[in-house]
Tab-separated table of C-alpha atoms in Angstrom:
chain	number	residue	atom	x	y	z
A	1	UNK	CA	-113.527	20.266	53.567
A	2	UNK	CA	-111.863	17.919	55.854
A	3	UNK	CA	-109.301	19.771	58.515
A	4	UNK	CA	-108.989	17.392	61.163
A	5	UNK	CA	-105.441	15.270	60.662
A	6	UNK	CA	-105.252	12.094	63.165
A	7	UNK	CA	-101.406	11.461	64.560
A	8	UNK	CA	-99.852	8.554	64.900
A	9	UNK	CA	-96.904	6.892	66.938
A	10	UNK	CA	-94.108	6.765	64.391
A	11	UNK	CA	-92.752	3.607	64.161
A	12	UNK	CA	-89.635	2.379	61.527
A	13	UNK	CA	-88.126	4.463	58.767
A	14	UNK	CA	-89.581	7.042	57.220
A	15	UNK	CA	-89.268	5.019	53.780
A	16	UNK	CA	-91.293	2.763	55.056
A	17	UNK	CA	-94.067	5.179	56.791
A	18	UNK	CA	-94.459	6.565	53.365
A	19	UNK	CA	-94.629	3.090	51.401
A	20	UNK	CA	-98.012	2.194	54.238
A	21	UNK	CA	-99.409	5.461	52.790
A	22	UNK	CA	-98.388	7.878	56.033
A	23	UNK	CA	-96.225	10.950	56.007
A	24	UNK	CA	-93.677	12.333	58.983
A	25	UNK	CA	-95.279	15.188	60.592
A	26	UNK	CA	-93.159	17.269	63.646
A	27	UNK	CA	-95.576	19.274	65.966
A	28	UNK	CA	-93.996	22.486	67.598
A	29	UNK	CA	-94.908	25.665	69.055
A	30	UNK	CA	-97.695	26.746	71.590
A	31	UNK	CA	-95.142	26.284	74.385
A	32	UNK	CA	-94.775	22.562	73.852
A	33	UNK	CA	-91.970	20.438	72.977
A	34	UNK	CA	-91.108	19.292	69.432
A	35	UNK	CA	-93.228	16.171	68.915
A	36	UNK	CA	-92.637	13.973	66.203
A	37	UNK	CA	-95.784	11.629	64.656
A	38	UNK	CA	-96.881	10.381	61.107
A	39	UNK	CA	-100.320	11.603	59.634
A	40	UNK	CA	-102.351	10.025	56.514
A	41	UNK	CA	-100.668	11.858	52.924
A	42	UNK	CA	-103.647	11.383	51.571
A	43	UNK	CA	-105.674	13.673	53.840
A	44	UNK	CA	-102.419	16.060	53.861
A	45	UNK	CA	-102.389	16.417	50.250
A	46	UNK	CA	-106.413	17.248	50.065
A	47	UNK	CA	-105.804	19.993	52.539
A	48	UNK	CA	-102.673	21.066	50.696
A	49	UNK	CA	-104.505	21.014	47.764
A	50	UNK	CA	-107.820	23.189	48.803
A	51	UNK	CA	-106.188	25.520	51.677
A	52	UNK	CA	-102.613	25.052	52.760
A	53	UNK	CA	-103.615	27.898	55.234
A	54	UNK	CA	-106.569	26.322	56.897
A	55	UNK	CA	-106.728	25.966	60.482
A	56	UNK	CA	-106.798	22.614	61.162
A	57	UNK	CA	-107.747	20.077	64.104
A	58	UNK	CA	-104.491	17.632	64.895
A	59	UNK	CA	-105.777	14.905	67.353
A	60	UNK	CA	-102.751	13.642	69.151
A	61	UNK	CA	-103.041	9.563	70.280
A	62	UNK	CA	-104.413	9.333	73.711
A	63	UNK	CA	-104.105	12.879	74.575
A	64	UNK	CA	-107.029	15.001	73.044
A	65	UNK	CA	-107.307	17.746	70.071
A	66	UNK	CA	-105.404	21.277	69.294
A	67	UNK	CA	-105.924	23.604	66.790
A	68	UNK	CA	-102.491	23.429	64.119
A	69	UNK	CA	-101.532	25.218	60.804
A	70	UNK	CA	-99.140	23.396	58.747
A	71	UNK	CA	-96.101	25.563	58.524
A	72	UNK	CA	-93.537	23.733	55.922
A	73	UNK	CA	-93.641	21.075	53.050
A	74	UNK	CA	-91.170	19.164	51.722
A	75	UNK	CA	-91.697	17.386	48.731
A	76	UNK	CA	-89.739	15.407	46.566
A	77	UNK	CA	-88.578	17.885	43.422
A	78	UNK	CA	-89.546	15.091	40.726
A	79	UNK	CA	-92.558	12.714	41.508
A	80	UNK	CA	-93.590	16.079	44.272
A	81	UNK	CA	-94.609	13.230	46.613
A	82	UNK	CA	-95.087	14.315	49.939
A	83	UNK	CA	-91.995	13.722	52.320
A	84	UNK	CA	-92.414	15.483	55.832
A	85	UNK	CA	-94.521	18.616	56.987
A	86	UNK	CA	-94.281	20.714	59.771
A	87	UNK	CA	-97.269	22.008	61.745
A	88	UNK	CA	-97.171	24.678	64.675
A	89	UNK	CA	-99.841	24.348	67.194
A	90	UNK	CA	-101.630	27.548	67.736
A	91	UNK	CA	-103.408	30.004	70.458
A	92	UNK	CA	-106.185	31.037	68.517
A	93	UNK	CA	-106.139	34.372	70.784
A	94	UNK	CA	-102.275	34.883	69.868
A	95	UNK	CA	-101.261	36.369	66.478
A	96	UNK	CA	-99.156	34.297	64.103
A	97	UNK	CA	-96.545	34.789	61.876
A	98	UNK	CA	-97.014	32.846	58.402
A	99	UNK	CA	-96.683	33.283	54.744
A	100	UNK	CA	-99.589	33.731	52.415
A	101	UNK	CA	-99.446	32.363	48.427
A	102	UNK	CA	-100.291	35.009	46.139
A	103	UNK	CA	-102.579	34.692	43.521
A	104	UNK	CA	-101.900	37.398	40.539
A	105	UNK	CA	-104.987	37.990	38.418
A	106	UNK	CA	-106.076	39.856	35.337
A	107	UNK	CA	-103.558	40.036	31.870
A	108	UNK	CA	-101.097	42.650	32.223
A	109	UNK	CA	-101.601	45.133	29.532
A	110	UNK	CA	-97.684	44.865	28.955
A	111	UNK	CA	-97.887	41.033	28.168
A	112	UNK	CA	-100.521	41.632	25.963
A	113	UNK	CA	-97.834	44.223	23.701
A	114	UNK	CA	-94.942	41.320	23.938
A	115	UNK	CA	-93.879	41.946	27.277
A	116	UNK	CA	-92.243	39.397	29.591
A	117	UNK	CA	-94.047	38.788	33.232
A	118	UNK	CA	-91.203	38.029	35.616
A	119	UNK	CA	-92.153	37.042	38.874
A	120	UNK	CA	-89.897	37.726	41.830
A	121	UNK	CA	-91.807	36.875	44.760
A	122	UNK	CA	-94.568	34.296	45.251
A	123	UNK	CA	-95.649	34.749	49.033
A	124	UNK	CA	-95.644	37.474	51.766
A	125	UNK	CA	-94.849	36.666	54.987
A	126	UNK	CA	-97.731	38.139	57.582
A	127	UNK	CA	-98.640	39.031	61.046
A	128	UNK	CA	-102.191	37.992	62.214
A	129	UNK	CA	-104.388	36.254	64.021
A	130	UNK	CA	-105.805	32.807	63.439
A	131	UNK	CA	-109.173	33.717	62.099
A	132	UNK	CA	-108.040	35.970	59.862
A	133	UNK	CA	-106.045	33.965	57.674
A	134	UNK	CA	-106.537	33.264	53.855
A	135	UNK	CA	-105.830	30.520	51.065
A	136	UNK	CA	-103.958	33.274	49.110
A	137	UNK	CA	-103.678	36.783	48.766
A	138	UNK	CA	-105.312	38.050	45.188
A	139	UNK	CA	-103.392	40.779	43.359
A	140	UNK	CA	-104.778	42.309	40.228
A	141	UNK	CA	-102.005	43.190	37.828
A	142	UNK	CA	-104.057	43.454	34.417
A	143	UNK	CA	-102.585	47.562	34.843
A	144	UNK	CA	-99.208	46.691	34.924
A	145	UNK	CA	-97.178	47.787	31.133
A	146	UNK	CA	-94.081	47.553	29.890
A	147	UNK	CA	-91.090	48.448	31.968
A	148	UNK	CA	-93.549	48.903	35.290
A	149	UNK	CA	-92.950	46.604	38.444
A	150	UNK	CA	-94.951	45.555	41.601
A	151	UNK	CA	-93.420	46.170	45.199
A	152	UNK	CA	-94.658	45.496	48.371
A	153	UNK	CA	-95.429	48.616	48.898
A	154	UNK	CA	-97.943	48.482	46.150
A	155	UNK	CA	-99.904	45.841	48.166
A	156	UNK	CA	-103.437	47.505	49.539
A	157	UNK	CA	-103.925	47.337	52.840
A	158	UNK	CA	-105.342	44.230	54.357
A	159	UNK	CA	-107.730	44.329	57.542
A	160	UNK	CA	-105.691	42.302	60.231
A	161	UNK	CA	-102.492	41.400	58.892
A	162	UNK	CA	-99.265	43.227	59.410
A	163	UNK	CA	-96.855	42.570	56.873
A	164	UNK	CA	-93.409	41.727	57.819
A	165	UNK	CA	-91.729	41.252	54.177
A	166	UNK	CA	-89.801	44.547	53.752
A	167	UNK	CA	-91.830	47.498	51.519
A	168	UNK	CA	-89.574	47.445	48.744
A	169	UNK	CA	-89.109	44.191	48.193
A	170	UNK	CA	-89.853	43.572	44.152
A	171	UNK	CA	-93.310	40.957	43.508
A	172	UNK	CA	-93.547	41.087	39.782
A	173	UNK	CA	-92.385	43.154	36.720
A	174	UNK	CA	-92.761	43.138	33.183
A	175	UNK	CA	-89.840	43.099	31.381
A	176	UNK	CA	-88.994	44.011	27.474
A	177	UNK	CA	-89.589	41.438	25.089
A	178	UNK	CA	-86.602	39.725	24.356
A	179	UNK	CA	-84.458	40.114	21.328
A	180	UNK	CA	-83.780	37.035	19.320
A	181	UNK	CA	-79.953	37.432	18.298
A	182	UNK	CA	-78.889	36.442	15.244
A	183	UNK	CA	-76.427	33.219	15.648
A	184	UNK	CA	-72.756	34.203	15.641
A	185	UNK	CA	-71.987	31.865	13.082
A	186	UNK	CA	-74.816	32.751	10.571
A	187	UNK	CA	-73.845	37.012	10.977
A	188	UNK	CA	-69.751	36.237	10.359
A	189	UNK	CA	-71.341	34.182	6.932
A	190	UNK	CA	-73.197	36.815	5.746
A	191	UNK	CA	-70.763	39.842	5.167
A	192	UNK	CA	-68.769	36.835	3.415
A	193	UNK	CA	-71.183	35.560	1.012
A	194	UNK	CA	-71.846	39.863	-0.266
A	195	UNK	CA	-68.531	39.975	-0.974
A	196	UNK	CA	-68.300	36.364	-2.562
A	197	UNK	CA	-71.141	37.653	-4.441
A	198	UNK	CA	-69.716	41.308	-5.155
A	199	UNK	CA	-66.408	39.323	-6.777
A	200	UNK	CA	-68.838	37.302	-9.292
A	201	UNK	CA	-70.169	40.569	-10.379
A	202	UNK	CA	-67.452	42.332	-11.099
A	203	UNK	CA	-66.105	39.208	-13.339
């Protein structure tokens, strides 16, 4: 897998950056200024598309390499073509607050009897250190039933990450399985075609 990303001097509107293939990138944090560059989408979206979390190499025109994780994405909500992305320069000694994507495995036994999985929460944010970062964060919830629920809390510990999303903050429960109601329309015409039917009899 690729991880290096090569900056470039923005130049024009971002419009047109994105119509020559290349996406607005700002560079922050390590006790630099906010920078602003563009950077290829295509080798944005690979990297977004094996390991949003990987540590990556930014090199910076005419002034050398740092190590960079990319932070935020914004997309556009239709076509989900990339629009800008934030990265945050990093001290690979220094611990680093991110988010991590989880990744829920295994058919909860409560789906599998009608139930309805309703997820709440779809990353945690973390404390760690550079190295010790991940893709995702698997979470087996093939035991979960009917009525049960998933909290922080829950989550096993992990070697090297503190997390900072509060303990009982919900991830995923399974609900009841919902009750089809019978139209409005449909229940007010049935008491009236028994009695429509009661009258005929009685003739």
């Amino acid at each position: 897998m690729n991880t290096t990303v090569r900056l470039t001097e923005r130049s024009g509107s971002n419009s047109s950056q994105r119509s020559k293939g290349f996406v607005p990138v700002v560079v922050y944090g390590a006790g630099s200024d906010t920078q602003s560059f563009s950077a290829d989408a295509k080798t944005l979206n690979d990297i977004l598309g094996k390991n949003p979390r990987a540590i990556l190499k930014v090199e910076f025109p005419g002034s050398g390499s740092k190590n960079a994780v990319i932070q935020e994405v914004q997309r556009q909500p239709l076509s989900r073509t990339l629009l800008h992305v934030d990265l945050q320069q990093i001290d690979m000694k220094a611990d680093l607050d991110t988010k991590v994507a989880f990744h829920f495995t295994g058919d909860p036994i409560g789906v599998k009897s009608g139930g309805v999985q309703q997820v709440e929460l779809y990353e945690l944010d973390i404390r760690t250190l550079p190295d010790k970062l991940e893709a995702n964060l698997e979470v087996d919830i093939s035991g979960l039933d009917i009525g049960d629920q998933l909290l922080v809390s829950d989550l096993p510990k992990h070697e090297g990450w503190e997390i900072l999303t509060p303990e009982d903050t919900l991830i995923v429960r399974i609900s009841p399985p919902l009750v089809m109601e019978e139209p409005a329309d449909e229940a007010a015409a049935a008491p009236a075609e028994e009695a429509a039917e009661a009258g005929k009899s009685e003739e």
